Short mmCIF file of C-alpha atoms in Angstrom, two decimals:
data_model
loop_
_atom_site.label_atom_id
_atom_site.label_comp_id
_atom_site.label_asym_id
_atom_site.label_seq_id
_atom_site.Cartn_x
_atom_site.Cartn_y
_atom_site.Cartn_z
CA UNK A 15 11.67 -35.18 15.11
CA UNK A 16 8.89 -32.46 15.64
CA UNK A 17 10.26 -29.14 15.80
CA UNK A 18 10.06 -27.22 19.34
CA UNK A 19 9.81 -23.54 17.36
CA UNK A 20 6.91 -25.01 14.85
CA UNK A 21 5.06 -26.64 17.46
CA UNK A 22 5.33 -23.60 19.87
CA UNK A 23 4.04 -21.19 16.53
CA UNK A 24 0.36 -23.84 16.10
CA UNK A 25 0.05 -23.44 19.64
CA UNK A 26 0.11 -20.23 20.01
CA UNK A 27 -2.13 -19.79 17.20
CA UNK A 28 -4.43 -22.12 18.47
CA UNK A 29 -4.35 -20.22 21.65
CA UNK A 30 -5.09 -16.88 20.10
CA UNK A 31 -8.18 -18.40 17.68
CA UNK A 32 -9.62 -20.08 21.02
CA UNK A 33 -9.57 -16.59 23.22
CA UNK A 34 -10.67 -14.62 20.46
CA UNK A 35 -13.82 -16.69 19.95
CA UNK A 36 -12.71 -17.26 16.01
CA UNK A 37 -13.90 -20.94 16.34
CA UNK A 38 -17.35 -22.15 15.89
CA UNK A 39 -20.04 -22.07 18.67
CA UNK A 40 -19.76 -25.91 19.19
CA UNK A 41 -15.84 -25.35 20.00
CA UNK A 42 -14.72 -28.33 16.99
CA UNK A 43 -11.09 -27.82 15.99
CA UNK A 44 -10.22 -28.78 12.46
CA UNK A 45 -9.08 -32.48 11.63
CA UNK A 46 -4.99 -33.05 12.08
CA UNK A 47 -4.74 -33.04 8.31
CA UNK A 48 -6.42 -29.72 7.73
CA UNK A 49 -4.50 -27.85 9.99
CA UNK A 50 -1.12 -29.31 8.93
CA UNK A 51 -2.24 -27.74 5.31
CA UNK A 52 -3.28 -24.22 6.72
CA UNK A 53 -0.24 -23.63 9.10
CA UNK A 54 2.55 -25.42 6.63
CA UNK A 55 3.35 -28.39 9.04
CA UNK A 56 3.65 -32.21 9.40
CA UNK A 57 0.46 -34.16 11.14
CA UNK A 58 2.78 -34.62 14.04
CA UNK A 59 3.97 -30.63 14.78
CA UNK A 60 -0.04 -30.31 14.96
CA UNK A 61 -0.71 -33.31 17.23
CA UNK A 62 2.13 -32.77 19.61
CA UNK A 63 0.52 -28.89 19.91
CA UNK A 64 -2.70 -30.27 20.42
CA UNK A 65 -1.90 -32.46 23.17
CA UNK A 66 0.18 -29.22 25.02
CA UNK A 67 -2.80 -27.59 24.56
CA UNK A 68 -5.06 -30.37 26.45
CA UNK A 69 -2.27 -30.22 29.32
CA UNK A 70 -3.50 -26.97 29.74
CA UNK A 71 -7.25 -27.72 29.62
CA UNK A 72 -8.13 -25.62 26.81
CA UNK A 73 -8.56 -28.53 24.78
CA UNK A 74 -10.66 -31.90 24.82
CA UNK A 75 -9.00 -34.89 22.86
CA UNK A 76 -11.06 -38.03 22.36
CA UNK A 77 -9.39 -41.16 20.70
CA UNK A 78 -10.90 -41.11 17.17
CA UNK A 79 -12.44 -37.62 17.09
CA UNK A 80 -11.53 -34.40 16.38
CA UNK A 81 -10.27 -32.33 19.27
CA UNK A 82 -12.97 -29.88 20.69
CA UNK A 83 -11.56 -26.52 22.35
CA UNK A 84 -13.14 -25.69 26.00
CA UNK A 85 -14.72 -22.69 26.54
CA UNK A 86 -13.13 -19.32 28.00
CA UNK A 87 -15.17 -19.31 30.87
CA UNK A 88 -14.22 -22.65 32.05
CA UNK A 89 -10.76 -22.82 31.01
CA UNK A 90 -9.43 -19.38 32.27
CA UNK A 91 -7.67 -20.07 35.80
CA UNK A 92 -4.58 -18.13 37.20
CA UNK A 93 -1.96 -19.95 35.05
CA UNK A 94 -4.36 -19.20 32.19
CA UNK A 95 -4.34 -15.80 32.21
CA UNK A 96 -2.51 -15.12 28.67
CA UNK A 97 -5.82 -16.03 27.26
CA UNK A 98 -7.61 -12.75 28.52
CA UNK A 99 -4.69 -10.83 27.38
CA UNK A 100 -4.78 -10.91 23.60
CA UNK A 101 -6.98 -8.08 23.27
CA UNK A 102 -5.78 -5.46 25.58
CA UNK A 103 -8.43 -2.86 24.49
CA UNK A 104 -11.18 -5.17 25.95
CA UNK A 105 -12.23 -4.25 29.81
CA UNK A 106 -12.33 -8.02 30.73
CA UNK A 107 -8.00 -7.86 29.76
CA UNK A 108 -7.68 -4.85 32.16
CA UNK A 109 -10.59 -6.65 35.03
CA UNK A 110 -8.54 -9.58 34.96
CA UNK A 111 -4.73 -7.51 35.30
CA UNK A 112 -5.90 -5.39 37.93
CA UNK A 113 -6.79 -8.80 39.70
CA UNK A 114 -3.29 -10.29 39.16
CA UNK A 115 -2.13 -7.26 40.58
CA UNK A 116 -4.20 -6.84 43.50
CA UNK A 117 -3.81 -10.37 44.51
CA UNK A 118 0.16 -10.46 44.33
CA UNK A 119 0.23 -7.10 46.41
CA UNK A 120 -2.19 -8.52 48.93
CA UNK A 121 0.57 -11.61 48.91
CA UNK A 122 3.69 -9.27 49.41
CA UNK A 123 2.64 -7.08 52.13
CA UNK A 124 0.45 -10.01 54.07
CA UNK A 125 3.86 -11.66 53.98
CA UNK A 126 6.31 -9.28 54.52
CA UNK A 127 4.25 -7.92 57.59
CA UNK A 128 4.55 -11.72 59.28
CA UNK A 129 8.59 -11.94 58.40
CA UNK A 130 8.66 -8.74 60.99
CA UNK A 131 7.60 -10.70 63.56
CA UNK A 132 8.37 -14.15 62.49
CA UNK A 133 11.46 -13.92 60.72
CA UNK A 134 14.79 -14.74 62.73
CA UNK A 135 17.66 -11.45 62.02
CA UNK A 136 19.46 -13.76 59.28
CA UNK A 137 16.29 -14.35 57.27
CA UNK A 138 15.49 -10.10 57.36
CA UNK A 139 18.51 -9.38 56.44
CA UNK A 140 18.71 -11.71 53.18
CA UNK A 141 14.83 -9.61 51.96
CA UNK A 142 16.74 -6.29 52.74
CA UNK A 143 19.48 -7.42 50.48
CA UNK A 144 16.70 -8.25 47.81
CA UNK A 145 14.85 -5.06 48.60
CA UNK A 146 18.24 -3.30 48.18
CA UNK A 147 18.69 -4.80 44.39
CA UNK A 148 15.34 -4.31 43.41
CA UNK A 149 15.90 -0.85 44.33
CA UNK A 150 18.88 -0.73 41.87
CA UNK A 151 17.32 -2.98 39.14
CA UNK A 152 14.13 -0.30 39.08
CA UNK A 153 16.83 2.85 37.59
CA UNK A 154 19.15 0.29 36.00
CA UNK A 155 17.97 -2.76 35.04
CA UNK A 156 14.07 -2.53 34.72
CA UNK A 157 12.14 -5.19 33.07
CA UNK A 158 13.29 -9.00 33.25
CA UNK A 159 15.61 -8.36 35.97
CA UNK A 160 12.22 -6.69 37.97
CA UNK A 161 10.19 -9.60 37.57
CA UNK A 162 13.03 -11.70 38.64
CA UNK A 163 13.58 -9.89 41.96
CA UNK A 164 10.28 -9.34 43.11
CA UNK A 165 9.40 -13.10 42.48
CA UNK A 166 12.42 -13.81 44.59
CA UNK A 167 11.54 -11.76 47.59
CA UNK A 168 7.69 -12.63 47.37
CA UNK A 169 9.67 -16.87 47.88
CA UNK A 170 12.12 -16.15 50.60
CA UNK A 171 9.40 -13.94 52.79
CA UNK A 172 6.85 -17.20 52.03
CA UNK A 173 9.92 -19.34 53.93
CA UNK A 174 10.60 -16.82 56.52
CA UNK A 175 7.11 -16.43 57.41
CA UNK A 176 6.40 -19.96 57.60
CA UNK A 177 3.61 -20.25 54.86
CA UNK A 178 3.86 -23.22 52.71
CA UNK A 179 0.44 -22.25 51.32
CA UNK A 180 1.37 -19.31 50.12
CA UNK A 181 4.31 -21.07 48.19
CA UNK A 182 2.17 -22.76 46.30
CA UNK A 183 -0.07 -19.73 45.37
CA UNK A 184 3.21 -17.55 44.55
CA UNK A 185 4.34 -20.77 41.92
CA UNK A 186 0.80 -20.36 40.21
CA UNK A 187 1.30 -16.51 40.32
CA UNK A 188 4.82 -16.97 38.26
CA UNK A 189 3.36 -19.23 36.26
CA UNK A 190 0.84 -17.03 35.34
CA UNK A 191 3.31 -13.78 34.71
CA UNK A 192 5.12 -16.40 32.63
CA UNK A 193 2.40 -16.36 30.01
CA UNK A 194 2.23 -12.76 29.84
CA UNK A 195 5.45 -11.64 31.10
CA UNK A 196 6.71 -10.92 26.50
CA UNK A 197 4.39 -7.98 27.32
CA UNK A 198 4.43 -6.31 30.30
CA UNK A 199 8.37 -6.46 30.84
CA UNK A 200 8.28 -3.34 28.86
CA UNK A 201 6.67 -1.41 31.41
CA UNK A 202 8.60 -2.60 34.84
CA UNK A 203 11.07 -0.59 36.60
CA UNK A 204 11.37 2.90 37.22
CA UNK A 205 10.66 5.58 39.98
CA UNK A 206 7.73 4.06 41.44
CA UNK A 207 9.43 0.49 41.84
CA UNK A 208 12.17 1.97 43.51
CA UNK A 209 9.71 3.75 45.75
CA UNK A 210 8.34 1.04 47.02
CA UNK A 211 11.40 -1.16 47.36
CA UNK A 212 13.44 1.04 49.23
CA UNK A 213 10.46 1.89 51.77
CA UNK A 214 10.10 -2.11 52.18
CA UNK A 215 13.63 -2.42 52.79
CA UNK A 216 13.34 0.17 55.47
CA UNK A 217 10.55 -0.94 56.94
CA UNK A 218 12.13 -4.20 57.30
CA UNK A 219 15.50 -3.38 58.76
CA UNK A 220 13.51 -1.74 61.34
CA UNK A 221 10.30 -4.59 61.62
CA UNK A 222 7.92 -1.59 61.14
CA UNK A 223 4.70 -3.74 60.70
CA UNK A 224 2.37 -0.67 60.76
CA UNK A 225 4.64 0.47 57.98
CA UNK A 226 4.37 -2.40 55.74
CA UNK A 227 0.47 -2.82 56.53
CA UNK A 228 -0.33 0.90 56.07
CA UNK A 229 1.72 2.71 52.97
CA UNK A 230 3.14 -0.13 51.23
CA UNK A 231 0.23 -1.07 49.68
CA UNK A 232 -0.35 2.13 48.34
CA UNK A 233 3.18 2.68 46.97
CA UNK A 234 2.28 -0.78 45.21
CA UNK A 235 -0.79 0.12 43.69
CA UNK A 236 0.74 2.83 41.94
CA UNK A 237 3.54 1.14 40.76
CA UNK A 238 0.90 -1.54 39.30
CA UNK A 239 -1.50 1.60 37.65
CA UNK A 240 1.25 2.30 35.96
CA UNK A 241 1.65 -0.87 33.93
CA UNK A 242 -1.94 -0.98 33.36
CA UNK A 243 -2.21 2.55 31.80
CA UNK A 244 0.38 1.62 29.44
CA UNK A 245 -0.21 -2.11 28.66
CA UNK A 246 -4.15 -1.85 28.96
CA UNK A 247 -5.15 1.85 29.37
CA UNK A 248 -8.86 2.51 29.71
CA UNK A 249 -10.95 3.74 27.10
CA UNK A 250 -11.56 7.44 26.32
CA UNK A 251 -14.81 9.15 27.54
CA UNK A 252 -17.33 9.41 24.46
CA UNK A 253 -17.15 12.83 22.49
CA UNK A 254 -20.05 15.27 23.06
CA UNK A 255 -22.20 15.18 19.61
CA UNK A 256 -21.68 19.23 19.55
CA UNK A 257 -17.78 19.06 19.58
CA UNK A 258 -17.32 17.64 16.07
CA UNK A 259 -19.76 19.94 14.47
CA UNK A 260 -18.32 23.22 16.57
CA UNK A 261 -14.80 21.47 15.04
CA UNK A 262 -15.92 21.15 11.41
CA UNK A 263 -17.23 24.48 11.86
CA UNK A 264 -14.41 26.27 12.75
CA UNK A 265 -12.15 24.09 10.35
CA UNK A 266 -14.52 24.91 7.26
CA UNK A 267 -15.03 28.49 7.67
CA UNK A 268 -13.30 31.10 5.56
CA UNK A 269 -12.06 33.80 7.24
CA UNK A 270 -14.38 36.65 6.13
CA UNK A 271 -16.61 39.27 8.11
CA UNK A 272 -20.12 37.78 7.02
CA UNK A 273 -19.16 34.30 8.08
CA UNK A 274 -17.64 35.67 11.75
CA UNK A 275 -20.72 37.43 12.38
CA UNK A 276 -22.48 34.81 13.56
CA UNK A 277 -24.32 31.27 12.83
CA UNK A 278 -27.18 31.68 9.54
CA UNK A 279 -29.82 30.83 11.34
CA UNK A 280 -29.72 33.83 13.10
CA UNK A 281 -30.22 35.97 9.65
CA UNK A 282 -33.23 34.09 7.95
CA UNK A 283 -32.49 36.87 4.95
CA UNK A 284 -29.38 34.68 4.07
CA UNK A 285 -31.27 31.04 3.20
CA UNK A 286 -32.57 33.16 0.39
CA UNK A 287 -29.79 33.64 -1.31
CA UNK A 288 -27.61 31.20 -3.25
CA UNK A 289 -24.21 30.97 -1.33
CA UNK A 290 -22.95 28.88 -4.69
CA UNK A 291 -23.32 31.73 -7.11
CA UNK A 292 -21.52 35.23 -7.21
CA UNK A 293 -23.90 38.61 -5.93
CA UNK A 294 -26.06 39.90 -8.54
CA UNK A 295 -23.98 43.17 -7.87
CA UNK A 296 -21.17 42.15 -9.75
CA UNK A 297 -23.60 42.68 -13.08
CA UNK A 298 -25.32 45.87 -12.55
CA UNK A 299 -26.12 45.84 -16.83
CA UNK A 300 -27.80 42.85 -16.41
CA UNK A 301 -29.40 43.41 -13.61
CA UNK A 302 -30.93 46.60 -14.88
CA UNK A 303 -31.97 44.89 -18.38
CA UNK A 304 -28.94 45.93 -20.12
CA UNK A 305 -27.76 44.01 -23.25
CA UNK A 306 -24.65 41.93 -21.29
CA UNK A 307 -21.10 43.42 -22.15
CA UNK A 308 -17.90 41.80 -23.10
CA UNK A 309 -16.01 40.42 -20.21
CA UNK A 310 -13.02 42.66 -19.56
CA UNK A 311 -15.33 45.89 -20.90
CA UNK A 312 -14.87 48.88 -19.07
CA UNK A 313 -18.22 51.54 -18.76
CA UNK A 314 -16.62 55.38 -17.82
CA UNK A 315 -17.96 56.70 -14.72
CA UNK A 316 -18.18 60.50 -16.10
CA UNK A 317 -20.53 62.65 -15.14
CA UNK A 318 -22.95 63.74 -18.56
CA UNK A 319 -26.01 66.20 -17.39
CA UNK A 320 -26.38 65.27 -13.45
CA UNK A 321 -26.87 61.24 -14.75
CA UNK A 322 -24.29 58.86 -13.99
CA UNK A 323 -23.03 55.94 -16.50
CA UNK A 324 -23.02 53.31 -13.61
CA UNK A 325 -25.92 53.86 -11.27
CA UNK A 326 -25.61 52.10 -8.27
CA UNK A 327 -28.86 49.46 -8.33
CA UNK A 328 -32.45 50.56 -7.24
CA UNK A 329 -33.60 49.71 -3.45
CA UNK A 330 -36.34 47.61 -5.20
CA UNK A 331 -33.46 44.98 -6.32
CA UNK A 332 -32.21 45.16 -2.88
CA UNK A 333 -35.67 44.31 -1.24
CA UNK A 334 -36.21 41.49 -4.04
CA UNK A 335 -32.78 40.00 -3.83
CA UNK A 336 -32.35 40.00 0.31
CA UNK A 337 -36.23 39.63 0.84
CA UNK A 338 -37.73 41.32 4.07
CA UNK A 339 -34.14 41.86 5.67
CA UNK A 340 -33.62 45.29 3.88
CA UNK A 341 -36.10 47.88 4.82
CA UNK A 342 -36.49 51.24 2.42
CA UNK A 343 -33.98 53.90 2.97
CA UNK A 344 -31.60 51.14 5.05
CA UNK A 345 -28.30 50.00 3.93
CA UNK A 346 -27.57 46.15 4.42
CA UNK A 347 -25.01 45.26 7.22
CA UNK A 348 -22.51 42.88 7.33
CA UNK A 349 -24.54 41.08 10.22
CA UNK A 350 -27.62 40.63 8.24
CA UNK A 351 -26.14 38.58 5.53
CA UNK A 352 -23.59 38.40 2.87
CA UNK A 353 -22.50 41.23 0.71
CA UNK A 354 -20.53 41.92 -2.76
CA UNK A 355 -17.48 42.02 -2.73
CA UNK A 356 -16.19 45.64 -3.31
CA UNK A 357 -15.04 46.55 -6.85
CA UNK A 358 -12.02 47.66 -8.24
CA UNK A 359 -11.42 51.15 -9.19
CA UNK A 360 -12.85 52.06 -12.65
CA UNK A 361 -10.29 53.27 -15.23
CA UNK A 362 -9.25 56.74 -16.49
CA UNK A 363 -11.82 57.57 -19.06
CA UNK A 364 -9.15 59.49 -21.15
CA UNK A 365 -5.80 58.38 -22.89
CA UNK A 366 -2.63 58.95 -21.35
CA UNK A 367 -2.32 61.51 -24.08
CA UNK A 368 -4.08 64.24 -25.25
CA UNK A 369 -7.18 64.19 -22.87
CA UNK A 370 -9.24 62.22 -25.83
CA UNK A 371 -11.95 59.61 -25.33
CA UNK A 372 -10.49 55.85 -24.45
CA UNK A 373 -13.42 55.02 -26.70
CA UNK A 374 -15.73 57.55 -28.90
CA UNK A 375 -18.53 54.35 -30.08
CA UNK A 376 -19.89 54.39 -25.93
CA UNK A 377 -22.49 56.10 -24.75
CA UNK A 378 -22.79 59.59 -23.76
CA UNK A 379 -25.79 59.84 -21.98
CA UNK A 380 -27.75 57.16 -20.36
CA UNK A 381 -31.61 57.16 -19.86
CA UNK A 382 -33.22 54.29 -17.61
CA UNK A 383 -35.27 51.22 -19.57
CA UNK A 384 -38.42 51.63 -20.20
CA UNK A 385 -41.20 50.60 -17.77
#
């Protein structure tokens, strides 16, 4: 006894590997025993999925060969549609929705438009009673319940109108929502279902053709856009190239006056420097060709004869280090590129007690180096 679950589970997967084009070009399924070892089954689960499969016409069997899977383009047909549906990022899933859609609204209203005219008091009265619970079912019961309703009134307007043909279309379009109906029940019901139901059942009660023919259909499409958007919504517009570098910008800037001022290709004095390493301010000793202090040493600031212990650094340095930004006599703005960070407040140069030195082994006088 093959099991109904197992054999459902190969033919499903069979399904998905033939609409995703995971088989090779020539379409040749694996041999009965191979497939029984990759999906954990008996020779018969396999076989009996195979031959569901061929019932469909996605699959060739010949007696003594291995089974051959048709192509997409010839076996897609309306009761087929699941197979366009396994990918609902691709624009062929949403193409071939919006088609299902269209051509079940152009059913609905066609028909309903004939039962206003066709339709004996009886028969117009049993689609306003379905009209009236679809209504209902949109707020309360949305999803299965939906389908059901709508499937029912698309049936009894095909009898009341007298269209036999359009029977048999509306049993291929269930057949076809059967296949696909696991994931779009999610989305049926709500305001816009209701819309359009209770403006049908209107309509109806008072055999408003115009009605039907001219704002139903649009009350429908919306109610269908909806589903769409959320089962198979349409891909994004492409990103400008400038947005993600004006993003990284603004993301990987600091927040600091030099960097605000504006882009650094506008101050060609900047690509001189090396952004990497600190100012050559923070050094003034070696700068000037001083033997390099101790870190943490502290130089006093006191005036001895008019010369001062910490000269700020020549406007030579400043036209070597930011090149032919800084002209003579001109002080370096924040716009023009980046500058040291200001220093802390130098020491007292006397103990807390007694006015003496901090140290007596520094320098009292300082003469510039030598030329």
């Amino acid at each position: 006894m093959v099991g109904v679950g197992l054999v459902a589970y190969v033919e499903a997967q069979l399904e998905q590997d033939i609409a995703l084009g995971r088989l090779p070009r020539n379409g040749r399924l694996a041999s009965e025993r191979v497939m029984a070892r990759w999906y954990g089954v008996s020779r018969g689960t396999v076989r009996e999925a195979l031959r569901r499969l061929a019932a469909r016409g996605l699959v060739v069997q010949h007696p003594g060969r291995q089974a051959r899977a048709v192509s997409l383009d010839e076996s897609l047909t309306l009761e087929n549609l699941g197979l366009a549906l396994h990918d609902p990022r691709s624009e062929e899933c949403r193409r071939l929705l919006e088609g299902f859609f269209s051509l079940k609204r152009q059913v609905l209203v066609e028909l309903l438009v004939d039962c206003c005219v066709k339709a004996s008091g009886s028969q117009v009265e049993q689609l306003e009673s379905v009209c009236y619970a679809l209504r209902d079912a949109a707020r309360w019961h949305p999803g299965e319940r939906c389908a059901q309703l709508e499937f029912e009134l698309l049936r009894l307007a095909a009898q009341a109108a007298a269209r036999p043909g359009h029977l048999l279309l509306i049993q291929s379009l269930q057949r076809a929502f059967r296949g696909i109906e696991a994931r779009l029940l999610p989305f049926m019901g709500g305001e816009s279902l209701h819309q359009w139901a209770m403006h049908a059942m209107h309509a109806l009660s008072e055999r408003d053709a115009q009605a039907l023919q001219h704002q139903l259909p649009t009350l429908l499409e919306v109610c269908d856009e909806l589903v769409l958007d959320q089962f198979a919504p349409l891909p994004q517009e492409q990103v400008s190239p400038e947005a993600p570098q004006a993003q990284e910008g603004s993301l990987g800037a600091p927040a600091s006056a030099h960097h605000q001022a504006g882009p650094l290709e506008a101050r060609p004095c900047v690509d001189a420097l090396d952004l990497g390493t600190p100012a050559p301010a923070a050094e003034p000793t070696e700068a000037l060709g001083a033997a390099p202090r101790a870190r943490g040493a502290v130089l006093p600031r006191e005036q001895v004869g008019g010369a001062q212990l910490l000269p700020s650094a020549p406007e030579s340095h400043l036209r070597e280090t930011g090149g032919d930004c800084v002209q003579d006599g001109a002080t370096p703005s924040a716009a023009e590129g980046p500058q040291p960070e200001p220093q802390d407040p130098p020491p007292p140069t006397t103990g807390p007690k007694g006015g003496a030195p901090l140290s007596a082994s520094l320098p009292t006088t300082w003469e510039p180096p030598a030329s």
